Amino acid sequence: MKTSIKIGLSLGMLLLLATAAAGQAVNSDSWAATDALGRKVREYKDAGDKKKDKFVGIFYLTWHMGRNDTTSQVKNITEIVRQHPEAMKDYNHPAWGTSKPGIFFWDEPLFGYYKTTDPWVLRKHAEMLADAGIDVVFCDCTNGTLTYSDSYEALMKTWDQAQKDGVKVPKIAFLLPFGAVPNSLVSLRQLYNDVYKPGRYENLWFRWKGKPLIMAYPDNLTDSPEDRAIADFFTFRPGQPDYVNGPFPNRNDQWSWLEIYPQHGYVKGPDGGFEQVSVGLAQNTSFAFKGHCNAFNTKETFGRNFSMLNGFDPRVDGYLYGWNFQEQWNRAFELDPELVFVTEWNEFIAGQWLPEHGWDGFPFSFVDLFDSNHSRDIEPNKSWGDKGDAYYLQLVDNVRKFKGMTPPEKASAPQTIKIGKADGWDDVAPYFASYKGNTMHRDHRGRYDQYYTNNTGRNDIVGAKVARDADNVYFYVETADKLTPATDRNWMMLFIDVDRDKATGWNGYDLIVNRTSPHGKKAVIEKNVGGRWEWEAVGESKFAVNGNKLELAIAKQLMNLTGDDVDIEFKWNDNMQENGNIMDFYVNGDTAPGGRFNYVYTTKPK
């Protein structure tokens, strides 16, 4: 009897713990966002319920490593052409440097010219891709026999820890050379023996049809015991390289990585549906070169601003609006596959080639990437300023439409909170969870002569709540460890979008708390002035810190809220560095939720 009781209690405790953990999982589906172009990311009411067996993968580049050459400088095509427009007519112009053929970035990534061995960057990627609903990254191993083991080791180690910290990290798969060539066989055997056979990081493997997936050709595997084991171990989906002419596929087990519109469906099932469809941002081909790919710096290539149905976006900044990307997503919705393969996250670099190297540009070619319009990266960049995340949020919007969303948790009943007690929040819902463990500091070499440090991670925000009564709205936030002193610069700032209208306030935020350090037991509430980073004090808030918990109350009158309902967006940020730059939310300190996302607290009926 005693044994039975102990077992029952243990199971009960496990159930309670599991329920508590599930209740505090990060759920990015419940977050809101509006980009700098005014495009609002769809929410649950627009996307509907989660759909069964829908997946989104993204082409991911782990080969940002480069030589250990700390004397060479990074070269940026966009900067060179801006400063030396004549250089586009001269392969030997000094601005291109003396190393031939040179390697160039089309622009600087938001996180700098990083290496893909940098755990700080890899953790950022893990969270951003998880928040976007990405299920799998396909690591690019299509060049020779290179699998970039140093990078995938760093990736798996970092993402394994992120998963332990509650991040729903994408799973990992590999895309090998586009053909049953000797290089592909070498890479296939190497990955199998290094990662899969010993069962390393099995929690990160992406499985398809019951086995780990690899985009590789099994054709030249031999009849040796080792190769037979490899053949039985994976689900093979060989990569189809061509993206200009069809008919595709040319074998019934292939998947695609990029195509022009209208894309084809791959691996047709018995019910007539498709396993996979690719969705790209741009394609380095044109009507003049229809039949093969060509340099992206040639005339009228199908850049970000291109649509097969509507032509080229005539606006100077037309590359920002994603006509090409959206047209391809619309085709994916039409074909409704099991998995959408998005090209791409983070390529950023391209070689500079002469005609004798086999490309069409004159006097030289940038083949895969060239400039803002002629590139395929979704990862935010620096030169677009506050529009640098436009494609990231367009990705989020379309993933939500394709996969559906989980419904938001309802707000609990009105409740008065006694500030300073920190004990009245137990029955308040929802709990707005945030990732633990993401205030790690950065100390890592970048490409060539670049070196990066970032020590801004300070208070690790892990969750928040909101409550209300007839007179006040109450805010609660907790961190992983004891909060630092409230006198710290930009300490635990609360941003509130009172009317959920991005046309008012700074990026929609009408109120900010703690921009000015609290004094005594009062936090300073400021109202935005004119949409810029200008604020004026309009009141104070009761405010209390208890260890790792902070709570405050704001009068509804100060928030211009009337009636019983509350419908707001908000976020917490600690240690912002570039005041007035919303892209700082991706880079410095800790922000909950990440980047441009906001939590939504609403009592209005759905």
Coordinates of C-alpha atoms in Angstrom, one line a residue:
M1 CA 0.0 0.0 0.0
K2 CA 2.8 2.4 0.9
T3 CA 4.5 1.8 -2.4
S4 CA 1.3 2.4 -4.3
I5 CA 0.8 5.7 -2.5
K6 CA 4.3 6.9 -3.2
I7 CA 4.0 6.0 -6.9
G8 CA 0.6 7.8 -7.1
L9 CA 2.0 10.9 -5.4
S10 CA 5.0 10.9 -7.7
L11 CA 2.9 10.6 -10.8
G12 CA 0.6 13.4 -9.6
M13 CA 3.6 15.6 -8.9
L14 CA 5.0 14.9 -12.3
L15 CA 1.6 15.8 -13.9
L16 CA 1.5 19.1 -11.9
L17 CA 5.0 20.0 -12.9
A18 CA 4.3 19.1 -16.5
T19 CA 1.2 21.2 -16.5
A20 CA 3.0 24.2 -14.9
A21 CA 5.8 23.9 -17.5
A22 CA 3.4 23.8 -20.4
G23 CA 1.5 26.8 -19.0
Q24 CA 4.7 28.8 -19.0
A25 CA 6.1 27.9 -22.4
V26 CA 6.9 30.6 -24.8
N27 CA 4.2 31.0 -27.4
S28 CA 5.1 33.5 -30.2
D29 CA 1.7 32.9 -31.8
S30 CA 0.2 35.2 -29.2
W31 CA 2.5 38.1 -30.1
A32 CA 1.7 41.0 -32.3
A33 CA 4.0 43.0 -34.7
T34 CA 3.8 45.7 -37.3
D35 CA 6.7 46.4 -39.5
A36 CA 8.2 49.8 -40.5
L37 CA 6.1 49.8 -43.7
G38 CA 2.9 49.6 -41.7
R39 CA 2.2 46.0 -42.5
K40 CA 0.6 44.2 -39.5
V41 CA 1.5 40.5 -39.0
R42 CA -1.6 38.4 -39.0
E43 CA -3.0 37.2 -35.7
Y44 CA -5.1 34.2 -34.6
K45 CA -8.4 35.7 -35.8
D46 CA -6.9 35.9 -39.3
A47 CA -4.9 32.7 -39.5
G48 CA -7.3 30.3 -37.8
D49 CA -6.3 27.1 -35.8
K50 CA -3.1 25.2 -36.1
K51 CA -3.1 22.8 -39.1
K52 CA -2.0 19.3 -38.9
D53 CA 1.4 18.2 -40.4
K54 CA 2.5 21.6 -41.8
F55 CA 6.2 22.5 -41.7
V56 CA 8.4 25.3 -42.8
G57 CA 12.1 25.0 -43.4
I58 CA 14.7 27.5 -44.4
F59 CA 18.0 27.4 -46.2
Y60 CA 20.7 28.3 -43.7
L61 CA 24.3 29.1 -44.3
T62 CA 26.9 27.7 -41.9
W63 CA 29.9 28.6 -44.0
H64 CA 30.5 32.1 -42.6
M65 CA 33.9 31.2 -41.4
G66 CA 36.6 32.4 -43.7
R67 CA 40.4 32.3 -43.4
N68 CA 42.1 33.1 -40.2
D69 CA 43.3 36.3 -41.9
T70 CA 43.1 39.1 -39.4
T71 CA 44.8 41.6 -41.6
S72 CA 42.3 41.7 -44.5
Q73 CA 39.3 43.9 -44.4
V74 CA 35.6 43.0 -45.1
K75 CA 34.4 44.4 -48.4
N76 CA 30.8 45.5 -48.7
I77 CA 29.4 45.9 -52.3
T78 CA 26.7 48.4 -51.2
E79 CA 29.2 50.7 -49.5
I80 CA 31.8 50.4 -52.4
V81 CA 29.2 51.3 -55.1
R82 CA 27.9 54.1 -53.0
Q83 CA 31.3 55.6 -52.5
H84 CA 32.8 54.6 -55.9
P85 CA 30.1 54.2 -58.5
E86 CA 32.7 54.1 -61.2
A87 CA 34.0 50.8 -59.7
M88 CA 31.2 48.9 -61.4
K89 CA 33.0 49.5 -64.7
D90 CA 36.4 48.4 -63.6
Y91 CA 37.3 45.0 -62.2
N92 CA 40.7 46.4 -61.2
H93 CA 39.4 49.4 -59.4
P94 CA 41.3 49.8 -56.1
A95 CA 38.0 49.7 -54.1
W96 CA 37.6 46.0 -55.0
G97 CA 41.0 45.2 -53.5
T98 CA 43.8 43.1 -54.8
S99 CA 42.7 39.6 -53.8
K100 CA 41.2 38.1 -57.0
P101 CA 38.5 36.8 -57.4
G102 CA 37.3 38.7 -54.3
I103 CA 34.7 37.7 -51.8
F104 CA 32.2 40.5 -50.9
F105 CA 29.2 41.1 -48.6
W106 CA 26.2 42.7 -50.3
D107 CA 25.5 44.4 -47.0
E108 CA 26.4 44.1 -43.3
P109 CA 24.2 41.8 -41.2
L110 CA 22.5 43.3 -38.2
F111 CA 24.8 41.2 -36.0
G112 CA 27.9 42.3 -37.9
Y113 CA 30.2 40.3 -40.2
Y114 CA 30.0 37.3 -37.9
K115 CA 31.3 33.8 -38.1
T116 CA 28.9 30.9 -37.8
T117 CA 30.9 29.6 -34.8
D118 CA 29.8 32.6 -32.7
P119 CA 27.4 31.2 -30.0
W120 CA 26.0 34.7 -29.3
V121 CA 24.8 35.0 -32.9
L122 CA 23.6 31.4 -33.1
R123 CA 21.5 31.9 -30.0
K124 CA 19.9 35.0 -31.6
H125 CA 19.2 33.0 -34.7
A126 CA 17.6 30.2 -32.7
E127 CA 15.2 32.5 -31.0
M128 CA 14.3 34.5 -34.1
L129 CA 13.7 31.4 -36.2
A130 CA 11.7 29.8 -33.4
D131 CA 9.6 32.9 -33.0
A132 CA 8.9 32.8 -36.8
G133 CA 7.6 29.2 -36.6
I134 CA 10.5 27.7 -38.5
D135 CA 10.7 23.9 -38.0
V136 CA 14.0 23.0 -39.7
V137 CA 17.1 24.6 -41.1
F138 CA 18.8 23.1 -44.1
C139 CA 22.5 23.7 -43.8
D140 CA 24.2 24.4 -47.1
C141 CA 26.8 21.8 -47.8
T142 CA 26.5 22.0 -51.6
N143 CA 30.1 23.1 -52.3
G144 CA 32.6 20.4 -52.9
T145 CA 33.0 18.1 -49.8
L146 CA 32.7 21.0 -47.3
T147 CA 30.3 20.3 -44.4
Y148 CA 31.8 23.1 -42.2
S149 CA 32.0 20.8 -39.2
D150 CA 33.3 23.6 -36.9
S151 CA 30.1 25.6 -37.6
Y152 CA 27.7 22.8 -37.3
E153 CA 29.3 21.7 -34.0
A154 CA 28.9 25.3 -32.7
L155 CA 25.3 25.3 -34.0
M156 CA 24.3 22.1 -32.4
K157 CA 25.9 22.9 -29.1
T158 CA 24.3 26.3 -28.9
W159 CA 20.9 25.2 -30.0
D160 CA 20.9 22.2 -27.7
Q161 CA 21.3 24.6 -24.8
A162 CA 18.7 27.0 -26.2
Q163 CA 16.3 24.0 -26.4
K164 CA 17.0 23.3 -22.7
D165 CA 16.2 27.0 -22.0
G166 CA 12.8 26.6 -23.6
V167 CA 13.4 27.7 -27.1
K168 CA 11.6 25.6 -29.7
V169 CA 14.7 25.6 -31.9
P170 CA 14.4 24.5 -35.5
K171 CA 15.6 21.0 -36.1
I172 CA 18.7 20.5 -38.3
A173 CA 19.1 18.8 -41.7
F174 CA 21.8 19.1 -44.4
L175 CA 21.6 19.8 -48.2
L176 CA 24.5 18.2 -50.1
P177 CA 25.7 18.7 -53.7
F178 CA 23.1 18.7 -56.4
G179 CA 24.0 15.3 -58.0
A180 CA 25.3 11.8 -57.3
V181 CA 28.8 13.0 -57.5
P182 CA 31.9 11.8 -55.6
N183 CA 31.8 15.0 -53.4
S184 CA 28.3 14.2 -52.3
L185 CA 29.3 10.7 -51.2
V186 CA 32.2 12.0 -49.2
S187 CA 30.0 14.5 -47.4
L188 CA 27.3 11.9 -46.8
R189 CA 29.6 9.4 -45.2
Q190 CA 31.3 12.1 -43.1
L191 CA 28.1 13.5 -41.7
Y192 CA 26.7 10.0 -41.0
N193 CA 29.9 8.9 -39.2
D194 CA 30.3 12.1 -37.2
V195 CA 26.8 13.0 -36.3
Y196 CA 24.2 10.4 -37.0
K197 CA 25.9 7.0 -36.4
P198 CA 27.0 8.0 -32.8
G199 CA 23.6 9.6 -32.1
R200 CA 25.0 13.0 -31.4
Y201 CA 22.4 15.7 -30.7
E202 CA 19.6 13.4 -31.7
N203 CA 17.1 15.8 -30.2
L204 CA 18.0 18.2 -33.1
W205 CA 17.6 15.9 -36.0
F206 CA 14.8 16.6 -38.4
R207 CA 12.8 13.5 -39.3
W208 CA 10.7 12.9 -42.3
K209 CA 8.6 9.8 -43.0
G210 CA 10.0 8.1 -39.9
K211 CA 13.7 8.7 -40.5
P212 CA 16.3 11.5 -40.3
L213 CA 16.0 13.6 -43.4
I214 CA 19.0 14.4 -45.7
M215 CA 18.8 16.3 -49.0
A216 CA 21.3 14.1 -50.8
Y217 CA 21.6 11.6 -53.6
P218 CA 21.9 8.0 -52.5
D219 CA 22.7 6.8 -56.0
N220 CA 26.4 6.2 -55.6
L221 CA 26.3 4.4 -52.3
T222 CA 28.0 1.1 -52.6
D223 CA 27.0 -2.3 -51.4
S224 CA 29.4 -2.2 -48.5
P225 CA 28.0 -2.7 -45.0
E226 CA 28.7 0.9 -44.1
D227 CA 26.9 2.2 -47.2
R228 CA 24.0 -0.1 -46.7
A229 CA 23.6 1.2 -43.2
I230 CA 23.6 4.8 -44.6
A231 CA 21.0 3.9 -47.2
D232 CA 18.7 2.4 -44.6
F233 CA 19.2 5.2 -42.0
F234 CA 17.9 8.3 -43.9
T235 CA 15.0 9.5 -45.8
F236 CA 16.6 10.8 -48.9
R237 CA 15.3 13.8 -50.8
P238 CA 17.9 14.8 -53.4
G239 CA 18.1 18.5 -54.2
Q240 CA 16.9 19.6 -57.6
P241 CA 19.3 22.4 -58.6
D242 CA 17.6 24.1 -61.5
Y243 CA 15.1 26.9 -60.9
V244 CA 14.4 28.4 -64.3
N245 CA 13.0 25.9 -66.7
G246 CA 11.0 22.7 -66.3
P247 CA 9.4 20.3 -66.3
F248 CA 10.3 19.6 -62.7
P249 CA 10.9 17.3 -60.9
N250 CA 12.9 15.0 -63.2
R251 CA 12.8 12.2 -60.6
N252 CA 10.1 11.3 -58.2
D253 CA 12.1 11.7 -54.9
Q254 CA 13.5 15.2 -55.4
W255 CA 12.9 18.4 -53.5
S256 CA 13.6 21.9 -54.8
W257 CA 15.6 24.7 -53.1
L258 CA 14.6 27.6 -55.4
E259 CA 12.4 28.2 -58.5
I260 CA 10.8 31.0 -60.5
Y261 CA 7.1 31.4 -60.3
P262 CA 5.0 29.3 -60.7
Q263 CA 6.9 26.8 -58.6
H264 CA 6.3 23.1 -58.9
G265 CA 5.2 20.7 -56.2
Y266 CA 7.6 17.9 -55.3
V267 CA 6.9 14.2 -54.3
K268 CA 3.3 13.7 -55.1
G269 CA 1.4 11.6 -52.7
P270 CA -1.3 9.0 -53.4
D271 CA -3.9 11.6 -52.6
G272 CA -2.6 14.0 -55.2
G273 CA -1.0 16.4 -52.6
F274 CA 2.6 17.4 -52.5
E275 CA 5.3 17.0 -49.9
Q276 CA 7.3 20.1 -50.7
V277 CA 7.3 23.5 -52.5
S278 CA 10.1 26.0 -52.5
V279 CA 9.6 29.7 -51.8
G280 CA 12.3 32.2 -52.6
L281 CA 12.8 36.0 -52.2
A282 CA 14.6 36.5 -55.6
Q283 CA 16.2 34.5 -58.4
N284 CA 19.3 35.4 -60.4
T285 CA 17.8 34.9 -63.8
S286 CA 15.9 37.2 -66.2
F287 CA 13.6 37.0 -69.3
A288 CA 16.7 37.5 -71.5
F289 CA 18.5 34.5 -69.8
K290 CA 15.5 32.3 -69.3
G291 CA 16.9 28.8 -69.5
H292 CA 19.8 29.2 -67.0
C293 CA 20.9 31.3 -64.1
N294 CA 23.1 34.3 -64.6
A295 CA 24.8 37.1 -62.6
F296 CA 22.6 39.1 -60.3
N297 CA 24.1 42.4 -61.5
T298 CA 22.9 42.0 -65.0
K299 CA 19.9 43.8 -66.4
E300 CA 16.3 43.0 -65.1
T301 CA 17.1 40.0 -63.1
F302 CA 14.3 38.8 -60.9
G303 CA 15.1 40.6 -57.7
R304 CA 13.0 41.2 -54.6
N305 CA 10.9 43.8 -56.5
F306 CA 9.9 41.4 -59.3
S307 CA 6.6 39.7 -59.8
M308 CA 5.9 37.4 -62.7
L309 CA 2.3 38.6 -62.8
N310 CA 2.9 42.3 -62.2
G311 CA 6.5 43.0 -63.4
F312 CA 8.9 45.2 -61.5
D313 CA 7.8 47.3 -58.5
P314 CA 8.5 50.9 -59.9
R315 CA 9.2 52.5 -56.5
V316 CA 12.8 53.4 -55.6
D317 CA 12.5 51.3 -52.5
G318 CA 10.4 48.6 -54.2
Y319 CA 12.8 46.0 -53.0
L320 CA 11.4 46.4 -49.5
Y321 CA 7.8 45.3 -50.3
G322 CA 8.5 41.7 -51.2
W323 CA 6.5 41.2 -54.4
N324 CA 8.6 38.2 -55.4
F325 CA 8.5 36.6 -52.0
Q326 CA 4.7 37.1 -51.6
E327 CA 4.0 35.8 -55.1
Q328 CA 5.9 32.6 -54.3
W329 CA 4.1 32.2 -51.0
N330 CA 0.8 32.6 -52.8
R331 CA 1.8 29.7 -55.1
A332 CA 2.7 27.6 -52.0
F333 CA -0.7 28.3 -50.5
E334 CA -2.3 27.2 -53.8
L335 CA -0.3 23.9 -53.9
D336 CA -0.7 23.4 -50.1
P337 CA 2.3 21.1 -49.5
E338 CA 3.4 19.4 -46.3
L339 CA 6.6 21.5 -46.2
V340 CA 7.6 24.9 -47.5
F341 CA 11.3 25.3 -48.2
V342 CA 12.3 29.0 -47.9
T343 CA 15.4 30.4 -49.6
E344 CA 17.0 31.9 -47.5
W345 CA 18.2 33.2 -44.1
N346 CA 21.8 34.3 -44.2
E347 CA 24.0 34.0 -47.3
F348 CA 25.2 37.6 -47.6
I349 CA 28.4 37.0 -49.5
A350 CA 29.2 36.6 -53.2
G351 CA 32.2 36.1 -55.4
Q352 CA 33.3 38.6 -58.1
W353 CA 33.9 36.8 -61.4
L354 CA 35.1 37.7 -64.9
P355 CA 33.4 36.4 -68.1
E356 CA 36.1 33.8 -68.5
H357 CA 34.9 32.3 -65.3
G358 CA 31.7 31.4 -67.1
W359 CA 29.2 34.1 -66.1
D360 CA 27.4 36.7 -68.0
G361 CA 28.0 40.0 -66.2
F362 CA 30.1 42.7 -67.8
P363 CA 32.7 43.7 -67.0
F364 CA 32.3 41.2 -64.1
S365 CA 29.7 39.2 -62.3
F366 CA 28.2 39.0 -58.8
V367 CA 26.4 35.8 -59.3
D368 CA 24.3 34.9 -56.2
L369 CA 24.0 38.2 -54.4
F370 CA 24.6 41.8 -55.4
D371 CA 22.7 44.5 -53.6
S372 CA 19.5 45.3 -51.6
N373 CA 17.2 44.2 -54.5
H374 CA 19.4 41.4 -55.9
S375 CA 19.8 39.3 -52.8
R376 CA 17.8 36.6 -50.9
D377 CA 18.6 37.1 -47.2
I378 CA 15.8 37.4 -44.7
E379 CA 18.1 37.9 -41.7
P380 CA 17.9 41.6 -40.9
N381 CA 20.7 43.9 -42.2
K382 CA 22.0 47.3 -41.1
S383 CA 21.7 49.6 -44.1
W384 CA 17.9 49.4 -44.3
G385 CA 17.7 51.0 -40.8
D386 CA 14.3 50.4 -39.1
K387 CA 13.2 48.5 -42.2
G388 CA 15.9 45.9 -41.8
D389 CA 13.4 43.3 -40.5
A390 CA 10.8 43.8 -43.1
Y391 CA 11.4 40.4 -44.7
Y392 CA 11.6 38.7 -41.3
L393 CA 8.1 39.9 -40.4
Q394 CA 6.8 39.0 -43.9
L395 CA 8.1 35.5 -43.3
V396 CA 6.3 35.4 -39.9
D397 CA 3.1 36.5 -41.5
N398 CA 3.1 33.9 -44.2
V399 CA 4.2 31.1 -41.9
R400 CA 1.3 31.9 -39.6
K401 CA -1.1 31.7 -42.6
F402 CA 0.4 28.4 -43.8
K403 CA 0.6 26.6 -40.4
G404 CA -2.3 28.3 -38.6
M405 CA -1.9 29.4 -35.0
T406 CA -2.7 28.5 -31.4
P407 CA -5.5 30.6 -29.8
P408 CA -4.4 33.1 -27.2
E409 CA -5.1 32.5 -23.6
K410 CA -8.0 34.5 -22.2
A411 CA -7.3 37.1 -19.6
S412 CA -8.4 36.3 -16.0
A413 CA -11.1 38.2 -14.1
P414 CA -10.4 41.7 -12.8
Q415 CA -8.3 41.8 -9.7
T416 CA -6.8 44.4 -7.5
I417 CA -3.0 44.0 -6.8
K418 CA -1.4 45.4 -3.7
I419 CA 1.9 46.7 -5.0
G420 CA 4.8 45.6 -2.8
K421 CA 3.3 42.3 -1.6
A422 CA 4.3 40.3 -4.8
D423 CA 1.8 37.6 -3.7
G424 CA -1.4 38.5 -5.5
W425 CA -0.4 37.3 -9.0
D426 CA -0.9 33.5 -8.7
D427 CA -4.3 33.5 -10.3
V428 CA -3.6 36.1 -12.9
A429 CA -3.5 34.9 -16.5
P430 CA -2.1 34.8 -19.1
Y431 CA 1.5 34.3 -18.2
F432 CA 3.6 35.9 -20.9
A433 CA 6.7 33.7 -21.0
S434 CA 10.1 34.8 -22.3
Y435 CA 13.3 32.8 -23.0
K436 CA 15.7 32.1 -20.1
G437 CA 19.5 32.2 -20.7
N438 CA 19.7 34.7 -23.5
T439 CA 21.7 37.4 -21.7
M440 CA 25.0 35.7 -22.5
H441 CA 27.9 38.1 -23.4
R442 CA 29.6 38.1 -26.8
D443 CA 33.3 37.7 -27.3
H444 CA 34.2 36.3 -30.7
R445 CA 36.1 37.0 -33.8
G446 CA 34.2 38.0 -36.9
R447 CA 35.2 37.7 -40.5
Y448 CA 38.7 38.8 -41.3
D449 CA 39.7 41.8 -39.2
Q450 CA 36.4 42.0 -37.3
Y451 CA 36.1 41.3 -33.6
Y452 CA 32.9 41.5 -31.6
T453 CA 32.1 42.0 -28.0
N454 CA 28.7 42.7 -26.4
N455 CA 28.3 42.8 -22.6
T456 CA 24.9 44.4 -22.5
G457 CA 23.1 41.3 -21.3
R458 CA 22.1 42.1 -17.7
N459 CA 18.6 41.2 -16.3
D460 CA 17.3 38.0 -17.9
I461 CA 13.6 38.5 -18.4
V462 CA 11.7 35.3 -18.1
G463 CA 8.0 36.2 -17.8
A464 CA 5.4 38.9 -17.3
K465 CA 1.7 39.3 -16.3
V466 CA -0.9 42.1 -16.5
A467 CA -4.0 42.6 -14.3
R468 CA -6.6 45.3 -14.0
D469 CA -9.4 46.6 -11.9
A470 CA -11.7 49.6 -12.3
D471 CA -9.0 52.2 -11.8
N472 CA -5.6 50.7 -12.6
V473 CA -3.7 48.4 -14.9
Y474 CA -1.0 46.4 -13.1
F475 CA 2.2 45.1 -14.6
Y476 CA 4.4 42.3 -13.3
V477 CA 7.8 41.1 -14.6
E478 CA 10.2 38.5 -13.3
T479 CA 13.8 37.8 -14.2
A480 CA 16.0 34.7 -13.8
D481 CA 18.1 36.2 -11.0
K482 CA 17.9 39.1 -8.6
L483 CA 17.3 42.4 -10.4
T484 CA 20.1 44.9 -10.6
P485 CA 19.8 48.3 -9.0
A486 CA 17.0 50.5 -10.4
T487 CA 19.6 53.3 -10.9
D488 CA 21.2 51.4 -13.8
R489 CA 20.8 53.1 -17.2
N490 CA 17.7 52.0 -19.2
W491 CA 16.7 49.7 -16.4
M492 CA 13.7 47.5 -17.0
M493 CA 11.8 49.8 -19.3
L494 CA 8.1 49.1 -20.0
F495 CA 6.8 50.1 -23.5
I496 CA 3.0 50.3 -23.9
D497 CA 1.0 50.7 -27.1
V498 CA -2.2 51.9 -25.5
D499 CA -4.4 52.1 -28.6
R500 CA -2.7 49.3 -30.7
D501 CA -2.2 51.9 -33.5
K502 CA 1.3 52.1 -34.9
A503 CA 0.5 55.6 -36.3
T504 CA 0.6 57.0 -32.8
G505 CA 3.6 57.1 -30.5
W506 CA 7.2 56.0 -31.1
N507 CA 6.8 52.9 -33.3
G508 CA 3.3 52.7 -31.8
Y509 CA 4.4 53.0 -28.1
D510 CA 2.4 55.7 -26.5
L511 CA 3.8 55.4 -23.0
I512 CA 7.2 54.4 -21.5
V513 CA 8.0 53.6 -17.8
N514 CA 11.5 53.7 -16.3
R515 CA 13.2 55.6 -19.1
T516 CA 13.9 58.0 -16.3
S517 CA 15.2 56.1 -13.3
P518 CA 12.6 55.5 -10.5
H519 CA 12.8 57.6 -7.4
G520 CA 11.9 56.2 -4.0
K521 CA 8.9 54.0 -4.5
K522 CA 7.7 55.8 -7.6
A523 CA 8.3 54.9 -11.3
V524 CA 8.1 57.7 -13.8
I525 CA 5.5 57.4 -16.6
E526 CA 6.2 59.3 -19.8
K527 CA 4.1 60.0 -22.8
N528 CA 5.5 60.1 -26.3
V529 CA 5.8 63.4 -28.1
G530 CA 5.4 63.6 -31.9
G531 CA 6.3 60.0 -32.8
R532 CA 10.0 60.6 -32.3
W533 CA 12.2 59.4 -29.4
E534 CA 10.9 62.3 -27.3
W535 CA 9.0 61.8 -24.0
E536 CA 7.4 64.0 -21.4
A537 CA 6.5 63.0 -17.8
V538 CA 2.8 62.7 -17.3
G539 CA 2.6 60.9 -14.0
E540 CA 4.0 58.4 -11.5
S541 CA 3.4 54.8 -10.7
K542 CA 3.5 52.8 -7.5
F543 CA 6.5 50.6 -7.9
A544 CA 8.2 47.8 -6.0
V545 CA 11.0 45.3 -6.4
N546 CA 11.2 42.1 -4.5
G547 CA 14.3 40.0 -5.5
N548 CA 13.7 39.1 -9.1
K549 CA 10.2 40.5 -9.3
L550 CA 9.1 44.0 -10.3
E551 CA 5.5 45.2 -10.2
L552 CA 3.8 48.6 -10.8
A553 CA 0.4 50.1 -11.2
I554 CA -0.7 52.7 -13.8
A555 CA -3.9 54.6 -13.5
K556 CA -6.3 53.9 -16.4
Q557 CA -6.8 57.6 -16.6
L558 CA -3.1 58.1 -17.5
M559 CA -3.5 55.5 -20.2
N560 CA -6.7 57.1 -21.6
L561 CA -8.6 53.9 -21.0
T562 CA -12.3 54.2 -20.4
G563 CA -14.8 51.4 -19.6
D564 CA -14.0 48.0 -18.3
D565 CA -12.1 46.5 -21.3
V566 CA -8.4 46.7 -21.8
D567 CA -6.8 46.1 -25.2
I568 CA -3.1 46.9 -25.3
E569 CA 0.3 45.8 -26.6
F570 CA 3.4 46.0 -24.4
K571 CA 7.0 44.8 -24.0
W572 CA 9.8 44.9 -21.5
N573 CA 13.3 45.9 -22.3
D574 CA 16.4 46.0 -20.2
N575 CA 19.6 47.9 -21.1
M576 CA 18.8 49.3 -24.5
Q577 CA 21.9 51.0 -26.0
E578 CA 20.8 53.0 -29.0
N579 CA 17.8 55.0 -27.7
G580 CA 15.4 55.6 -30.5
N581 CA 16.6 52.7 -32.7
I582 CA 13.9 50.0 -32.6
M583 CA 16.4 47.5 -34.2
D584 CA 18.3 47.7 -30.9
F585 CA 15.6 45.4 -29.5
Y586 CA 17.2 42.6 -31.6
V587 CA 20.7 43.3 -30.5
N588 CA 21.3 44.6 -27.0
G589 CA 20.3 43.8 -23.4
D590 CA 17.2 41.7 -23.1
T591 CA 13.8 42.3 -24.7
A592 CA 10.5 40.4 -24.0
P593 CA 9.2 39.5 -26.4
G594 CA 12.1 39.7 -28.9
G595 CA 12.7 42.2 -31.6
R596 CA 9.6 44.1 -32.9
F597 CA 7.1 41.7 -31.3
N598 CA 4.7 42.8 -28.5
Y599 CA 2.7 40.9 -26.0
V600 CA -1.0 41.4 -26.3
Y601 CA -3.2 41.8 -23.2
T602 CA -6.9 42.1 -24.1
T603 CA -10.1 41.6 -22.3
K604 CA -12.2 42.1 -25.4
P605 CA -14.2 39.2 -26.7
K606 CA -12.6 37.5 -29.8

